[in-house]
């Protein structure tokens, strides 16, 4: 490697100066720079040469963007951003300022990250929320489920047009017909509109509540999150092993708070009347019909029941 002294000495050579001047001339005659000068005729040669580094960055970024290799391989100094130049008069002297602007791909990524921040899942495979959705595939994958899909689509559209309703959906059907997937799609679409959402996989949630009993602050934070989010989904309700405390003091408290305020959604293998029988029975106290009826009185009046027919898609490619 050359020493600093050798490098500085080489910069004094006529060849180096000629090369530098040629680079400057090519830059000043680049179409982007000529367009800038045409837009701002007040920019004189001195100002342009004083700002060669900014001009170079501006041209370099735009050339990279014209041949974009994708956001992850963006060659610009500030990934996902390109240079824009502003011209201003400061104390009678023209100045060129550079600012970094996000490209369309970066804006799309930022928007998607904001959407994901509005949606929280407990005990659910995150891929259901992050892999994206294809509306045509959702509608056509299984014709048997088209009526239910149409109803979910209609709910999404109504919410976008009219705002949040206190009524949710109760989506029931056999195993693997896409109930969870449809609810995740709904969350994703309404998160784009600014709504927050939580989806809870009930069997794991109920098991974890046993440990939360020892951590009051975590329990309160979890329950408050479910109470206050715009859209709450209890996924696979009816598959959990209930105990009286979970049913009456956790689930009951959440539903009591949300009814007439914000919509709650459910997916289940049970129809509504079958869920009532499930909620009436706990491993500790056996059957307590009035307790199940009490909870159902906080579910049934606040949902539209949707029966999802279709084939089991699990394991299919």
Short mmCIF file of C-alpha atoms in Angstrom, two decimals:
data_model
loop_
_atom_site.label_atom_id
_atom_site.label_comp_id
_atom_site.label_asym_id
_atom_site.label_seq_id
_atom_site.Cartn_x
_atom_site.Cartn_y
_atom_site.Cartn_z
CA UNK A 1 0.00 0.00 0.00
CA UNK A 2 1.28 3.46 -0.85
CA UNK A 3 2.13 5.76 2.04
CA UNK A 4 0.01 8.86 2.65
CA UNK A 5 2.88 10.95 1.39
CA UNK A 6 3.02 9.01 -1.87
CA UNK A 7 -0.72 9.35 -2.29
CA UNK A 8 -0.63 13.10 -1.74
CA UNK A 9 2.29 13.39 -4.13
CA UNK A 10 0.42 11.47 -6.84
CA UNK A 11 -2.51 13.88 -6.50
CA UNK A 12 -0.20 16.68 -7.62
CA UNK A 13 0.66 14.96 -10.88
CA UNK A 14 -0.72 16.36 -14.17
CA UNK A 15 -2.23 12.98 -15.04
CA UNK A 16 -4.23 12.89 -11.82
CA UNK A 17 -5.45 16.44 -12.32
CA UNK A 18 -6.48 15.68 -15.89
CA UNK A 19 -8.35 12.60 -14.80
CA UNK A 20 -10.12 14.51 -12.03
CA UNK A 21 -11.11 17.27 -14.42
CA UNK A 22 -12.47 14.77 -16.93
CA UNK A 23 -14.62 13.15 -14.24
CA UNK A 24 -15.92 16.58 -13.22
CA UNK A 25 -16.73 17.53 -16.80
CA UNK A 26 -18.56 14.26 -17.44
CA UNK A 27 -20.55 14.76 -14.24
CA UNK A 28 -21.48 18.37 -15.08
CA UNK A 29 -22.73 17.27 -18.51
CA UNK A 30 -24.74 14.34 -17.21
CA UNK A 31 -28.43 14.62 -18.26
CA UNK A 32 -29.58 14.77 -14.62
CA UNK A 33 -27.25 17.66 -13.86
CA UNK A 34 -28.15 19.49 -17.07
CA UNK A 35 -31.80 19.11 -16.12
CA UNK A 36 -31.05 20.52 -12.65
CA UNK A 37 -29.35 23.57 -14.16
CA UNK A 38 -32.19 24.09 -16.60
CA UNK A 39 -34.61 24.09 -13.65
CA UNK A 40 -32.35 26.42 -11.66
CA UNK A 41 -30.51 28.75 -14.08
CA UNK A 42 -29.30 30.75 -11.09
CA UNK A 43 -26.75 28.01 -10.36
CA UNK A 44 -23.41 29.20 -11.70
CA UNK A 45 -20.28 27.21 -12.45
CA UNK A 46 -18.70 28.01 -9.10
CA UNK A 47 -21.64 26.66 -7.12
CA UNK A 48 -21.75 23.51 -9.25
CA UNK A 49 -18.06 22.77 -8.78
CA UNK A 50 -18.24 23.49 -5.06
CA UNK A 51 -20.91 20.79 -4.76
CA UNK A 52 -19.37 18.10 -6.99
CA UNK A 53 -19.58 15.47 -4.24
CA UNK A 54 -23.30 16.06 -3.81
CA UNK A 55 -23.85 15.99 -7.55
CA UNK A 56 -21.91 12.74 -7.83
CA UNK A 57 -23.98 11.12 -5.06
CA UNK A 58 -27.18 12.32 -6.72
CA UNK A 59 -26.28 10.85 -10.10
CA UNK A 60 -24.86 7.65 -8.64
CA UNK A 61 -27.97 6.93 -6.56
CA UNK A 62 -30.31 7.49 -9.50
CA UNK A 63 -28.28 5.24 -11.77
CA UNK A 64 -28.40 2.50 -9.15
CA UNK A 65 -32.18 2.93 -8.87
CA UNK A 66 -32.63 2.63 -12.63
CA UNK A 67 -31.02 -0.82 -12.40
CA UNK A 68 -32.49 -1.72 -9.02
CA UNK A 69 -31.29 -5.15 -7.80
CA UNK A 70 -33.92 -5.22 -5.04
CA UNK A 71 -34.10 -3.67 -1.61
CA UNK A 72 -31.87 -6.21 0.14
CA UNK A 73 -29.06 -5.64 -2.37
CA UNK A 74 -29.46 -1.89 -2.72
CA UNK A 75 -26.00 -0.43 -3.48
CA UNK A 76 -26.83 3.11 -2.33
CA UNK A 77 -25.03 4.42 0.73
CA UNK A 78 -28.32 4.61 2.63
CA UNK A 79 -30.13 1.40 1.71
CA UNK A 80 -33.58 1.93 0.27
CA UNK A 81 -33.04 5.67 -0.16
CA UNK A 82 -31.81 7.90 -2.95
CA UNK A 83 -30.47 11.47 -3.03
CA UNK A 84 -32.59 14.46 -3.92
CA UNK A 85 -31.16 17.96 -4.32
CA UNK A 86 -32.73 21.16 -3.03
CA UNK A 87 -31.58 24.59 -4.20
CA UNK A 88 -31.93 27.51 -1.80
CA UNK A 89 -30.67 31.06 -1.55
CA UNK A 90 -28.78 31.75 1.69
CA UNK A 91 -27.74 35.36 2.28
CA UNK A 92 -27.85 35.99 -1.45
CA UNK A 93 -25.73 32.92 -2.27
CA UNK A 94 -27.15 29.84 -3.96
CA UNK A 95 -26.67 26.63 -1.99
CA UNK A 96 -27.31 22.99 -2.94
CA UNK A 97 -28.57 20.68 -0.21
CA UNK A 98 -28.81 16.92 -0.38
CA UNK A 99 -31.54 14.90 1.35
CA UNK A 100 -32.21 11.20 1.39
CA UNK A 101 -35.63 10.05 0.18
CA UNK A 102 -37.06 6.52 0.59
CA UNK A 103 -37.72 4.67 -2.65
CA UNK A 104 -41.00 2.92 -3.46
CA UNK A 105 -39.66 -0.42 -2.20
CA UNK A 106 -38.56 1.09 1.11
CA UNK A 107 -41.90 2.86 1.54
CA UNK A 108 -43.71 -0.43 0.91
CA UNK A 109 -41.47 -2.17 3.48
CA UNK A 110 -42.07 0.59 6.04
CA UNK A 111 -45.82 0.33 5.50
CA UNK A 112 -45.73 -3.44 5.92
CA UNK A 113 -43.73 -3.11 9.14
CA UNK A 114 -46.27 -0.64 10.49
CA UNK A 115 -49.05 -3.08 9.61
CA UNK A 116 -47.27 -5.88 11.46
CA UNK A 117 -46.80 -3.68 14.51
CA UNK A 118 -50.56 -3.23 14.69
CA UNK A 119 -51.13 -7.00 14.75
CA UNK A 120 -50.02 -9.15 17.66
CA UNK A 121 -50.32 -12.88 17.99
CA UNK A 122 -50.17 -15.10 21.04
CA UNK A 123 -49.08 -18.70 20.48
CA UNK A 124 -49.76 -18.58 16.73
CA UNK A 125 -47.40 -19.37 13.88
CA UNK A 126 -46.22 -15.91 12.73
CA UNK A 127 -46.09 -17.12 9.11
CA UNK A 128 -49.87 -16.86 9.03
CA UNK A 129 -49.49 -13.11 9.50
CA UNK A 130 -46.34 -12.35 7.54
CA UNK A 131 -46.28 -14.38 4.33
CA UNK A 132 -48.82 -12.26 2.46
CA UNK A 133 -52.16 -13.08 0.93
CA UNK A 134 -53.65 -13.69 -2.48
CA UNK A 135 -57.36 -12.81 -2.59
CA UNK A 136 -57.98 -14.79 -5.76
CA UNK A 137 -56.38 -17.90 -4.25
CA UNK A 138 -58.39 -17.46 -1.05
CA UNK A 139 -61.62 -17.36 -3.04
CA UNK A 140 -60.87 -20.11 -5.56
CA UNK A 141 -58.79 -22.65 -3.63
CA UNK A 142 -61.90 -24.50 -2.45
CA UNK A 143 -65.26 -23.63 -3.99
CA UNK A 144 -67.10 -25.11 -1.01
CA UNK A 145 -65.90 -22.31 1.23
CA UNK A 146 -66.81 -19.49 -1.19
CA UNK A 147 -69.95 -18.36 0.74
CA UNK A 148 -67.99 -18.01 4.00
CA UNK A 149 -65.10 -16.27 2.25
CA UNK A 150 -67.54 -13.85 0.64
CA UNK A 151 -68.99 -13.01 4.05
CA UNK A 152 -65.53 -12.31 5.50
CA UNK A 153 -64.65 -10.17 2.49
CA UNK A 154 -67.90 -8.26 2.97
CA UNK A 155 -67.10 -7.67 6.63
CA UNK A 156 -63.69 -6.26 5.71
CA UNK A 157 -65.18 -3.96 3.09
CA UNK A 158 -67.95 -2.75 5.40
CA UNK A 159 -65.37 -1.93 8.09
CA UNK A 160 -63.25 0.00 5.61
CA UNK A 161 -66.26 2.01 4.47
CA UNK A 162 -68.24 2.47 7.71
CA UNK A 163 -65.70 2.02 10.49
CA UNK A 164 -65.45 -0.47 13.32
CA UNK A 165 -68.63 -2.25 14.42
CA UNK A 166 -69.10 -3.87 17.85
CA UNK A 167 -70.20 -7.07 16.06
CA UNK A 168 -67.67 -9.72 15.14
CA UNK A 169 -67.78 -13.08 13.37
CA UNK A 170 -68.00 -16.64 14.66
CA UNK A 171 -66.33 -18.84 12.07
CA UNK A 172 -67.01 -22.55 12.56
CA UNK A 173 -66.09 -25.55 10.47
CA UNK A 174 -64.17 -28.79 10.40
CA UNK A 175 -60.41 -29.19 10.67
CA UNK A 176 -58.11 -27.60 8.10
CA UNK A 177 -60.69 -25.61 6.14
CA UNK A 178 -58.84 -22.31 6.52
CA UNK A 179 -60.61 -20.60 9.42
CA UNK A 180 -57.43 -19.24 11.02
CA UNK A 181 -56.04 -18.20 7.66
CA UNK A 182 -59.17 -16.19 6.86
CA UNK A 183 -59.05 -14.43 10.21
CA UNK A 184 -55.37 -13.58 9.75
CA UNK A 185 -56.20 -12.20 6.33
CA UNK A 186 -58.90 -10.03 7.87
CA UNK A 187 -56.46 -8.73 10.50
CA UNK A 188 -53.87 -7.95 7.84
CA UNK A 189 -56.34 -6.07 5.64
CA UNK A 190 -57.79 -4.01 8.48
CA UNK A 191 -54.34 -3.28 9.90
CA UNK A 192 -53.70 -1.48 6.61
CA UNK A 193 -56.56 0.83 7.62
CA UNK A 194 -54.89 1.56 10.96
CA UNK A 195 -56.75 -0.91 13.20
CA UNK A 196 -54.88 -2.88 15.85
CA UNK A 197 -55.48 -6.59 16.26
CA UNK A 198 -54.67 -9.58 18.45
CA UNK A 199 -55.11 -13.26 17.60
CA UNK A 200 -54.90 -15.83 20.39
CA UNK A 201 -54.52 -19.57 19.96
CA UNK A 202 -56.77 -20.72 22.79
CA UNK A 203 -55.30 -24.13 23.76
CA UNK A 204 -51.82 -22.68 24.38
CA UNK A 205 -53.17 -19.47 25.90
CA UNK A 206 -55.17 -21.34 28.54
CA UNK A 207 -52.16 -23.49 29.44
CA UNK A 208 -49.91 -20.45 29.76
CA UNK A 209 -52.41 -18.68 32.01
CA UNK A 210 -51.57 -21.23 34.71
CA UNK A 211 -48.07 -19.76 34.88
CA UNK A 212 -49.28 -16.16 34.55
CA UNK A 213 -51.16 -16.58 37.80
CA UNK A 214 -47.76 -16.21 39.48
CA UNK A 215 -46.96 -13.01 37.56
CA UNK A 216 -49.70 -10.48 38.12
CA UNK A 217 -48.13 -7.73 36.00
CA UNK A 218 -47.76 -9.97 32.95
CA UNK A 219 -51.30 -11.26 33.36
CA UNK A 220 -52.70 -7.72 33.60
CA UNK A 221 -50.71 -6.56 30.57
CA UNK A 222 -51.94 -9.52 28.49
CA UNK A 223 -55.57 -9.11 29.51
CA UNK A 224 -55.47 -5.33 28.95
CA UNK A 225 -54.01 -5.87 25.49
CA UNK A 226 -56.89 -8.17 24.61
CA UNK A 227 -59.45 -5.83 26.10
CA UNK A 228 -58.28 -2.73 24.27
CA UNK A 229 -57.19 -3.87 20.79
CA UNK A 230 -59.57 -3.00 17.96
CA UNK A 231 -59.99 -6.58 16.73
CA UNK A 232 -59.60 -9.63 18.97
CA UNK A 233 -59.66 -13.19 17.65
CA UNK A 234 -59.94 -16.28 19.84
CA UNK A 235 -58.62 -18.96 17.53
CA UNK A 236 -59.72 -22.57 17.98
CA UNK A 237 -61.94 -21.82 20.95
CA UNK A 238 -63.40 -25.05 22.25
CA UNK A 239 -60.13 -26.98 21.91
CA UNK A 240 -58.76 -25.73 25.24
CA UNK A 241 -58.95 -27.49 28.59
CA UNK A 242 -60.86 -24.93 30.66
CA UNK A 243 -60.73 -24.33 34.36
CA UNK A 244 -63.22 -22.14 36.25
CA UNK A 245 -60.75 -19.30 36.86
CA UNK A 246 -59.85 -18.95 33.18
CA UNK A 247 -63.46 -19.14 32.07
CA UNK A 248 -65.03 -16.86 34.66
CA UNK A 249 -62.28 -14.39 35.57
CA UNK A 250 -60.12 -14.09 32.47
CA UNK A 251 -62.22 -14.92 29.41
CA UNK A 252 -65.35 -13.56 31.08
CA UNK A 253 -63.65 -10.29 32.03
CA UNK A 254 -62.28 -9.73 28.53
CA UNK A 255 -65.63 -10.39 26.85
CA UNK A 256 -67.56 -8.36 29.42
CA UNK A 257 -65.34 -5.37 28.67
CA UNK A 258 -65.47 -5.69 24.88
CA UNK A 259 -69.18 -6.33 24.34
CA UNK A 260 -70.92 -3.29 22.83
CA UNK A 261 -67.48 -1.67 22.47
CA UNK A 262 -65.27 -3.55 20.04
CA UNK A 263 -65.69 -6.67 17.89
CA UNK A 264 -64.49 -10.07 18.99
CA UNK A 265 -64.01 -12.94 16.53
CA UNK A 266 -63.83 -16.69 16.99
CA UNK A 267 -62.78 -19.75 15.04
CA UNK A 268 -63.99 -23.11 16.28
CA UNK A 269 -64.80 -26.66 15.31
CA UNK A 270 -68.00 -26.23 17.32
CA UNK A 271 -71.15 -24.46 16.18
CA UNK A 272 -72.39 -21.88 18.72
CA UNK A 273 -74.63 -24.31 20.61
CA UNK A 274 -71.81 -26.83 20.80
CA UNK A 275 -69.49 -24.17 22.23
CA UNK A 276 -72.00 -23.49 25.01
CA UNK A 277 -71.80 -27.12 26.11
CA UNK A 278 -68.00 -26.92 26.08
CA UNK A 279 -67.96 -23.74 28.17
CA UNK A 280 -70.34 -25.29 30.69
CA UNK A 281 -67.83 -27.97 31.66
CA UNK A 282 -64.52 -27.52 33.47
CA UNK A 283 -61.98 -30.06 34.62
CA UNK A 284 -62.39 -28.94 38.24
CA UNK A 285 -66.10 -28.35 38.78
CA UNK A 286 -67.65 -30.53 36.11
CA UNK A 287 -70.78 -29.27 34.37
CA UNK A 288 -72.13 -25.84 35.29
CA UNK A 289 -74.72 -25.00 32.65
CA UNK A 290 -75.45 -21.53 33.98
CA UNK A 291 -71.74 -20.58 33.77
CA UNK A 292 -71.61 -21.64 30.14
CA UNK A 293 -74.82 -19.76 29.39
CA UNK A 294 -73.49 -16.66 31.14
CA UNK A 295 -70.39 -16.61 28.94
CA UNK A 296 -72.34 -17.37 25.78
CA UNK A 297 -74.52 -14.37 26.57
CA UNK A 298 -71.36 -12.32 25.97
CA UNK A 299 -70.60 -14.11 22.69
CA UNK A 300 -73.71 -15.04 20.69
CA UNK A 301 -75.47 -11.63 20.60
CA UNK A 302 -72.30 -9.93 19.34
CA UNK A 303 -71.32 -12.14 16.40
CA UNK A 304 -72.62 -13.24 13.04
CA UNK A 305 -72.23 -17.00 12.70
CA UNK A 306 -70.38 -18.13 9.57
CA UNK A 307 -70.24 -21.82 8.66
CA UNK A 308 -67.11 -22.67 6.68
CA UNK A 309 -67.39 -25.78 4.53
CA UNK A 310 -64.49 -27.28 2.63
CA UNK A 311 -61.83 -29.94 2.44
CA UNK A 312 -59.00 -30.34 4.93
CA UNK A 313 -56.11 -28.45 3.31
CA UNK A 314 -53.46 -29.38 5.85
CA UNK A 315 -50.60 -31.33 4.39
CA UNK A 316 -51.58 -30.43 0.84
CA UNK A 317 -49.02 -28.74 -1.41
#
